[in-house]
PDB file of C-alpha atoms in Angstrom:
ATOM      1  CA  UNK A 430      -0.023   0.091   0.201  1.00 79.00           C
ATOM      2  CA  UNK A 431       1.240   3.280  -1.009  1.00 82.00           C
ATOM      3  CA  UNK A 432       1.240   6.434   1.230  1.00 86.00           C
ATOM      4  CA  UNK A 433       2.000  10.083   0.712  1.00 89.00           C
ATOM      5  CA  UNK A 434       3.421  12.081   3.308  1.00 88.00           C
ATOM      6  CA  UNK A 435       4.000  15.816   3.450  1.00 91.00           C
ATOM      7  CA  UNK A 436       6.687  17.376   5.075  1.00 90.00           C
ATOM      8  CA  UNK A 437       8.881  20.434   5.021  1.00 88.00           C
ATOM      9  CA  UNK A 438      11.816  18.807   6.626  1.00 88.00           C
ATOM     10  CA  UNK A 439      14.163  17.787   4.082  1.00 89.00           C
ATOM     11  CA  UNK A 440      16.043  15.211   6.627  1.00 89.00           C
ATOM     12  CA  UNK A 441      12.641  13.517   7.468  1.00 92.00           C
ATOM     13  CA  UNK A 442      11.758  13.214   3.583  1.00 92.00           C
ATOM     14  CA  UNK A 443      15.140  11.728   2.822  1.00 92.00           C
ATOM     15  CA  UNK A 444      15.038   9.263   5.736  1.00 92.00           C
ATOM     16  CA  UNK A 445      11.355   8.000   5.291  1.00 91.00           C
ATOM     17  CA  UNK A 446      10.899   8.150   1.387  1.00 93.00           C
ATOM     18  CA  UNK A 447      11.509   5.559  -1.429  1.00 94.00           C
ATOM     19  CA  UNK A 448      10.699   8.554  -3.920  1.00 95.00           C
ATOM     20  CA  UNK A 449      10.656  12.244  -3.354  1.00 95.00           C
ATOM     21  CA  UNK A 450       8.715  14.946  -4.913  1.00 95.00           C
ATOM     22  CA  UNK A 451      10.373  18.344  -4.193  1.00 95.00           C
ATOM     23  CA  UNK A 452       7.981  21.101  -4.831  1.00 94.00           C
ATOM     24  CA  UNK A 453       8.776  25.034  -4.921  1.00 95.00           C
ATOM     25  CA  UNK A 454       5.825  27.265  -5.062  1.00 95.00           C
ATOM     26  CA  UNK A 455       3.674  24.458  -6.294  1.00 94.00           C
ATOM     27  CA  UNK A 456       6.077  23.653  -9.171  1.00 96.00           C
ATOM     28  CA  UNK A 457       7.460  20.246  -9.438  1.00 97.00           C
ATOM     29  CA  UNK A 458      11.413  20.629  -9.109  1.00 97.00           C
ATOM     30  CA  UNK A 459      12.619  17.312  -9.146  1.00 97.00           C
ATOM     31  CA  UNK A 460      11.338  13.618  -8.780  1.00 97.00           C
ATOM     32  CA  UNK A 461      13.365  10.741  -7.636  1.00 96.00           C
ATOM     33  CA  UNK A 462      14.723   8.660  -4.855  1.00 96.00           C
ATOM     34  CA  UNK A 463      16.548  10.207  -2.012  1.00 96.00           C
ATOM     35  CA  UNK A 464      19.980   9.247  -3.466  1.00 96.00           C
ATOM     36  CA  UNK A 465      19.206  10.579  -6.867  1.00 96.00           C
ATOM     37  CA  UNK A 466      17.997  13.725  -5.360  1.00 96.00           C
ATOM     38  CA  UNK A 467      21.027  14.089  -3.237  1.00 96.00           C
ATOM     39  CA  UNK A 468      23.565  13.107  -5.820  1.00 94.00           C
ATOM     40  CA  UNK A 469      22.264  14.128  -9.046  1.00 96.00           C
ATOM     41  CA  UNK A 470      19.963  17.370  -8.435  1.00 97.00           C
ATOM     42  CA  UNK A 471      18.771  18.691 -11.503  1.00 97.00           C
ATOM     43  CA  UNK A 472      18.536  22.252 -10.457  1.00 98.00           C
ATOM     44  CA  UNK A 473      20.460  24.790  -7.739  1.00 98.00           C
ATOM     45  CA  UNK A 474      17.311  24.784  -5.739  1.00 97.00           C
ATOM     46  CA  UNK A 475      17.397  21.026  -5.202  1.00 97.00           C
ATOM     47  CA  UNK A 476      20.999  20.852  -4.656  1.00 97.00           C
ATOM     48  CA  UNK A 477      20.835  23.749  -1.895  1.00 96.00           C
ATOM     49  CA  UNK A 478      17.523  22.337  -0.447  1.00 95.00           C
ATOM     50  CA  UNK A 479      18.695  18.749   0.280  1.00 95.00           C
ATOM     51  CA  UNK A 480      21.729  17.886   2.230  1.00 93.00           C
ATOM     52  CA  UNK A 481      22.848  18.985   5.870  1.00 91.00           C
ATOM     53  CA  UNK A 482      25.112  20.874   6.010  1.00 94.00           C
ATOM     54  CA  UNK A 483      24.266  22.795   2.817  1.00 95.00           C
ATOM     55  CA  UNK A 484      26.076  22.502  -0.253  1.00 97.00           C
ATOM     56  CA  UNK A 485      28.755  25.133  -0.936  1.00 97.00           C
ATOM     57  CA  UNK A 486      27.835  27.224  -4.032  1.00 97.00           C
ATOM     58  CA  UNK A 487      30.008  29.673  -5.826  1.00 95.00           C
ATOM     59  CA  UNK A 488      28.781  31.948  -8.152  1.00 94.00           C
ATOM     60  CA  UNK A 489      31.076  32.523 -11.245  1.00 92.00           C
ATOM     61  CA  UNK A 490      30.949  35.358 -13.514  1.00 88.00           C
ATOM     62  CA  UNK A 491      33.508  37.054 -16.001  1.00 80.00           C
ATOM     63  CA  UNK A 492      35.211  39.134 -13.071  1.00 83.00           C
ATOM     64  CA  UNK A 493      36.012  36.360 -10.512  1.00 84.00           C
ATOM     65  CA  UNK A 494      37.077  33.604 -13.013  1.00 78.00           C
ATOM     66  CA  UNK A 495      40.486  34.174 -12.658  1.00 79.00           C
ATOM     67  CA  UNK A 496      40.547  34.750  -8.780  1.00 80.00           C
ATOM     68  CA  UNK A 497      42.518  32.213  -6.514  1.00 88.00           C
ATOM     69  CA  UNK A 498      39.699  30.114  -4.961  1.00 90.00           C
ATOM     70  CA  UNK A 499      37.399  30.246  -8.307  1.00 89.00           C
ATOM     71  CA  UNK A 500      40.093  29.368 -10.379  1.00 88.00           C
ATOM     72  CA  UNK A 501      41.166  26.535  -8.243  1.00 89.00           C
ATOM     73  CA  UNK A 502      37.583  25.221  -8.528  1.00 87.00           C
ATOM     74  CA  UNK A 503      37.385  25.544 -12.029  1.00 85.00           C
ATOM     75  CA  UNK A 504      40.776  23.710 -12.576  1.00 81.00           C
ATOM     76  CA  UNK A 505      39.240  20.825 -10.522  1.00 73.00           C
ATOM     77  CA  UNK A 506      36.708  20.073 -13.063  1.00 75.00           C
ATOM     78  CA  UNK A 507      37.592  17.425 -15.442  1.00 62.00           C
ATOM     79  CA  UNK A 508      36.669  17.915 -18.967  1.00 64.00           C
ATOM     80  CA  UNK A 509      35.199  21.266 -18.007  1.00 64.00           C
ATOM     81  CA  UNK A 510      32.903  22.592 -20.425  1.00 62.00           C
ATOM     82  CA  UNK A 511      33.633  25.808 -22.270  1.00 71.00           C
ATOM     83  CA  UNK A 512      31.250  27.900 -20.078  1.00 75.00           C
ATOM     84  CA  UNK A 513      31.033  31.457 -20.783  1.00 77.00           C
ATOM     85  CA  UNK A 514      28.996  34.362 -18.948  1.00 84.00           C
ATOM     86  CA  UNK A 515      27.574  33.623 -15.445  1.00 91.00           C
ATOM     87  CA  UNK A 516      27.066  29.987 -13.764  1.00 93.00           C
ATOM     88  CA  UNK A 517      27.310  28.395 -10.352  1.00 94.00           C
ATOM     89  CA  UNK A 518      29.693  25.709  -9.133  1.00 93.00           C
ATOM     90  CA  UNK A 519      28.428  23.627  -6.216  1.00 95.00           C
ATOM     91  CA  UNK A 520      30.503  21.286  -3.785  1.00 96.00           C
ATOM     92  CA  UNK A 521      29.029  19.065  -1.093  1.00 96.00           C
ATOM     93  CA  UNK A 522      31.119  19.381   1.859  1.00 96.00           C
ATOM     94  CA  UNK A 523      32.295  15.674   2.010  1.00 95.00           C
ATOM     95  CA  UNK A 524      33.714  16.467  -1.626  1.00 94.00           C
ATOM     96  CA  UNK A 525      36.546  18.794   0.036  1.00 95.00           C
ATOM     97  CA  UNK A 526      39.117  17.222   1.870  1.00 93.00           C
ATOM     98  CA  UNK A 527      42.226  18.706   3.994  1.00 92.00           C
ATOM     99  CA  UNK A 528      45.258  17.834   1.528  1.00 90.00           C
ATOM    100  CA  UNK A 529      48.536  19.418   0.962  1.00 86.00           C
ATOM    101  CA  UNK A 530      48.792  18.359  -2.915  1.00 86.00           C
ATOM    102  CA  UNK A 531      49.823  20.585  -5.965  1.00 85.00           C
ATOM    103  CA  UNK A 532      46.135  20.658  -6.691  1.00 87.00           C
ATOM    104  CA  UNK A 533      45.321  22.233  -3.117  1.00 92.00           C
ATOM    105  CA  UNK A 534      44.750  25.980  -2.122  1.00 94.00           C
ATOM    106  CA  UNK A 535      45.444  27.694   0.729  1.00 95.00           C
ATOM    107  CA  UNK A 536      42.773  28.286   3.278  1.00 96.00           C
ATOM    108  CA  UNK A 537      42.027  29.766   6.839  1.00 96.00           C
ATOM    109  CA  UNK A 538      40.334  27.587   9.306  1.00 96.00           C
ATOM    110  CA  UNK A 539      37.461  29.978  10.790  1.00 96.00           C
ATOM    111  CA  UNK A 540      35.984  27.342  13.258  1.00 93.00           C
ATOM    112  CA  UNK A 541      35.446  23.764  13.537  1.00 92.00           C
ATOM    113  CA  UNK A 542      32.165  22.034  14.906  1.00 93.00           C
ATOM    114  CA  UNK A 543      32.705  18.834  16.696  1.00 90.00           C
ATOM    115  CA  UNK A 544      29.522  16.576  16.002  1.00 90.00           C
ATOM    116  CA  UNK A 545      31.231  13.307  17.641  1.00 88.00           C
ATOM    117  CA  UNK A 546      31.035  11.365  14.656  1.00 88.00           C
ATOM    118  CA  UNK A 547      32.196  14.117  12.109  1.00 91.00           C
ATOM    119  CA  UNK A 548      33.632  17.267  12.356  1.00 93.00           C
ATOM    120  CA  UNK A 549      32.464  20.198   9.960  1.00 95.00           C
ATOM    121  CA  UNK A 550      35.382  22.553   9.221  1.00 95.00           C
ATOM    122  CA  UNK A 551      34.425  26.102   8.039  1.00 97.00           C
ATOM    123  CA  UNK A 552      37.209  27.966   5.908  1.00 97.00           C
ATOM    124  CA  UNK A 553      37.490  30.939   3.904  1.00 97.00           C
ATOM    125  CA  UNK A 554      39.863  31.587   0.942  1.00 94.00           C
ATOM    126  CA  UNK A 555      40.169  34.649  -0.983  1.00 86.00           C
ATOM    127  CA  UNK A 556      36.911  36.260   0.238  1.00 90.00           C
ATOM    128  CA  UNK A 557      34.971  32.789  -0.603  1.00 94.00           C
ATOM    129  CA  UNK A 558      33.951  30.534   2.411  1.00 96.00           C
ATOM    130  CA  UNK A 559      32.850  26.895   2.627  1.00 97.00           C
ATOM    131  CA  UNK A 560      32.650  23.741   4.865  1.00 97.00           C
ATOM    132  CA  UNK A 561      34.495  20.730   4.706  1.00 96.00           C
ATOM    133  CA  UNK A 562      32.811  17.388   6.267  1.00 95.00           C
ATOM    134  CA  UNK A 563      35.642  15.373   7.967  1.00 92.00           C
ATOM    135  CA  UNK A 564      35.279  11.977   9.596  1.00 86.00           C
ATOM    136  CA  UNK A 565      38.588  12.123  11.514  1.00 76.00           C
ATOM    137  CA  UNK A 566      39.106  14.703  14.279  1.00 67.00           C
ATOM    138  CA  UNK A 567      41.266  17.334  12.571  1.00 67.00           C
ATOM    139  CA  UNK A 568      44.533  18.561  14.285  1.00 83.00           C
ATOM    140  CA  UNK A 569      43.593  22.174  13.068  1.00 88.00           C
ATOM    141  CA  UNK A 570      43.309  25.165  15.304  1.00 89.00           C
ATOM    142  CA  UNK A 571      40.840  27.871  14.387  1.00 91.00           C
ATOM    143  CA  UNK A 572      42.687  30.875  12.538  1.00 93.00           C
ATOM    144  CA  UNK A 573      45.474  28.523  11.173  1.00 94.00           C
ATOM    145  CA  UNK A 574      46.541  27.987   7.622  1.00 95.00           C
ATOM    146  CA  UNK A 575      45.094  24.795   5.752  1.00 94.00           C
ATOM    147  CA  UNK A 576      45.170  23.397   2.231  1.00 94.00           C
ATOM    148  CA  UNK A 577      41.965  21.760   0.809  1.00 95.00           C
ATOM    149  CA  UNK A 578      41.660  19.927  -2.493  1.00 93.00           C
ATOM    150  CA  UNK A 579      38.738  18.590  -4.424  1.00 91.00           C
ATOM    151  CA  UNK A 580      37.826  15.075  -4.447  1.00 86.00           C
ATOM    152  CA  UNK A 581      37.798  14.276  -8.106  1.00 70.00           C
ATOM    153  CA  UNK A 582      34.999  15.333 -10.276  1.00 70.00           C
ATOM    154  CA  UNK A 583      32.638  15.764  -7.586  1.00 80.00           C
ATOM    155  CA  UNK A 584      31.434  19.234  -8.610  1.00 88.00           C
ATOM    156  CA  UNK A 585      28.115  20.153  -9.897  1.00 92.00           C
ATOM    157  CA  UNK A 586      27.707  22.824 -12.350  1.00 92.00           C
ATOM    158  CA  UNK A 587      24.386  24.966 -12.875  1.00 95.00           C
ATOM    159  CA  UNK A 588      23.564  27.740 -15.571  1.00 93.00           C
ATOM    160  CA  UNK A 589      22.609  31.256 -14.581  1.00 94.00           C
ATOM    161  CA  UNK A 590      18.985  30.009 -14.265  1.00 95.00           C
ATOM    162  CA  UNK A 591      19.935  27.431 -12.066  1.00 96.00           C
ATOM    163  CA  UNK A 592      19.422  24.363 -14.366  1.00 96.00           C
ATOM    164  CA  UNK A 593      22.013  21.726 -14.182  1.00 95.00           C
ATOM    165  CA  UNK A 594      24.955  21.484 -16.669  1.00 90.00           C
ATOM    166  CA  UNK A 595      26.379  18.107 -17.218  1.00 82.00           C
TER     167      UNK A 595
END
């Protein structure tokens, strides 16, 4: 027997549903399993609505493309389509990692949330900020310099209207 359950709580929907119909102002934004909606959002609204902590979103324009952190993100996209004008890049917190490699960028650790089973590291780099989800307790002090990198090709791209570009 099928049942319909209406909730405004995205965590509740993700844990209870076999299929989710995500609505915004009466319009269907996406239909799919919790896994599909989380891992393959079709639009920026879905990407930002589903997930705790929220997905990191960076708006790209002709002025900031060459700046440190934005340029770092653009380099991290394998097979980057030739995107012109304005668009957005979104990275889930678990798709950043602390790592000192040639493909990393210097950041400042702003604060660390200890949630017991995981830690959320809030960072800032070149005027941009974000969150890294980590399983192990970091040996990082607030205010210290760290380096982060992207986990290979786990970046979502959305056009200026918020629709997913694949």
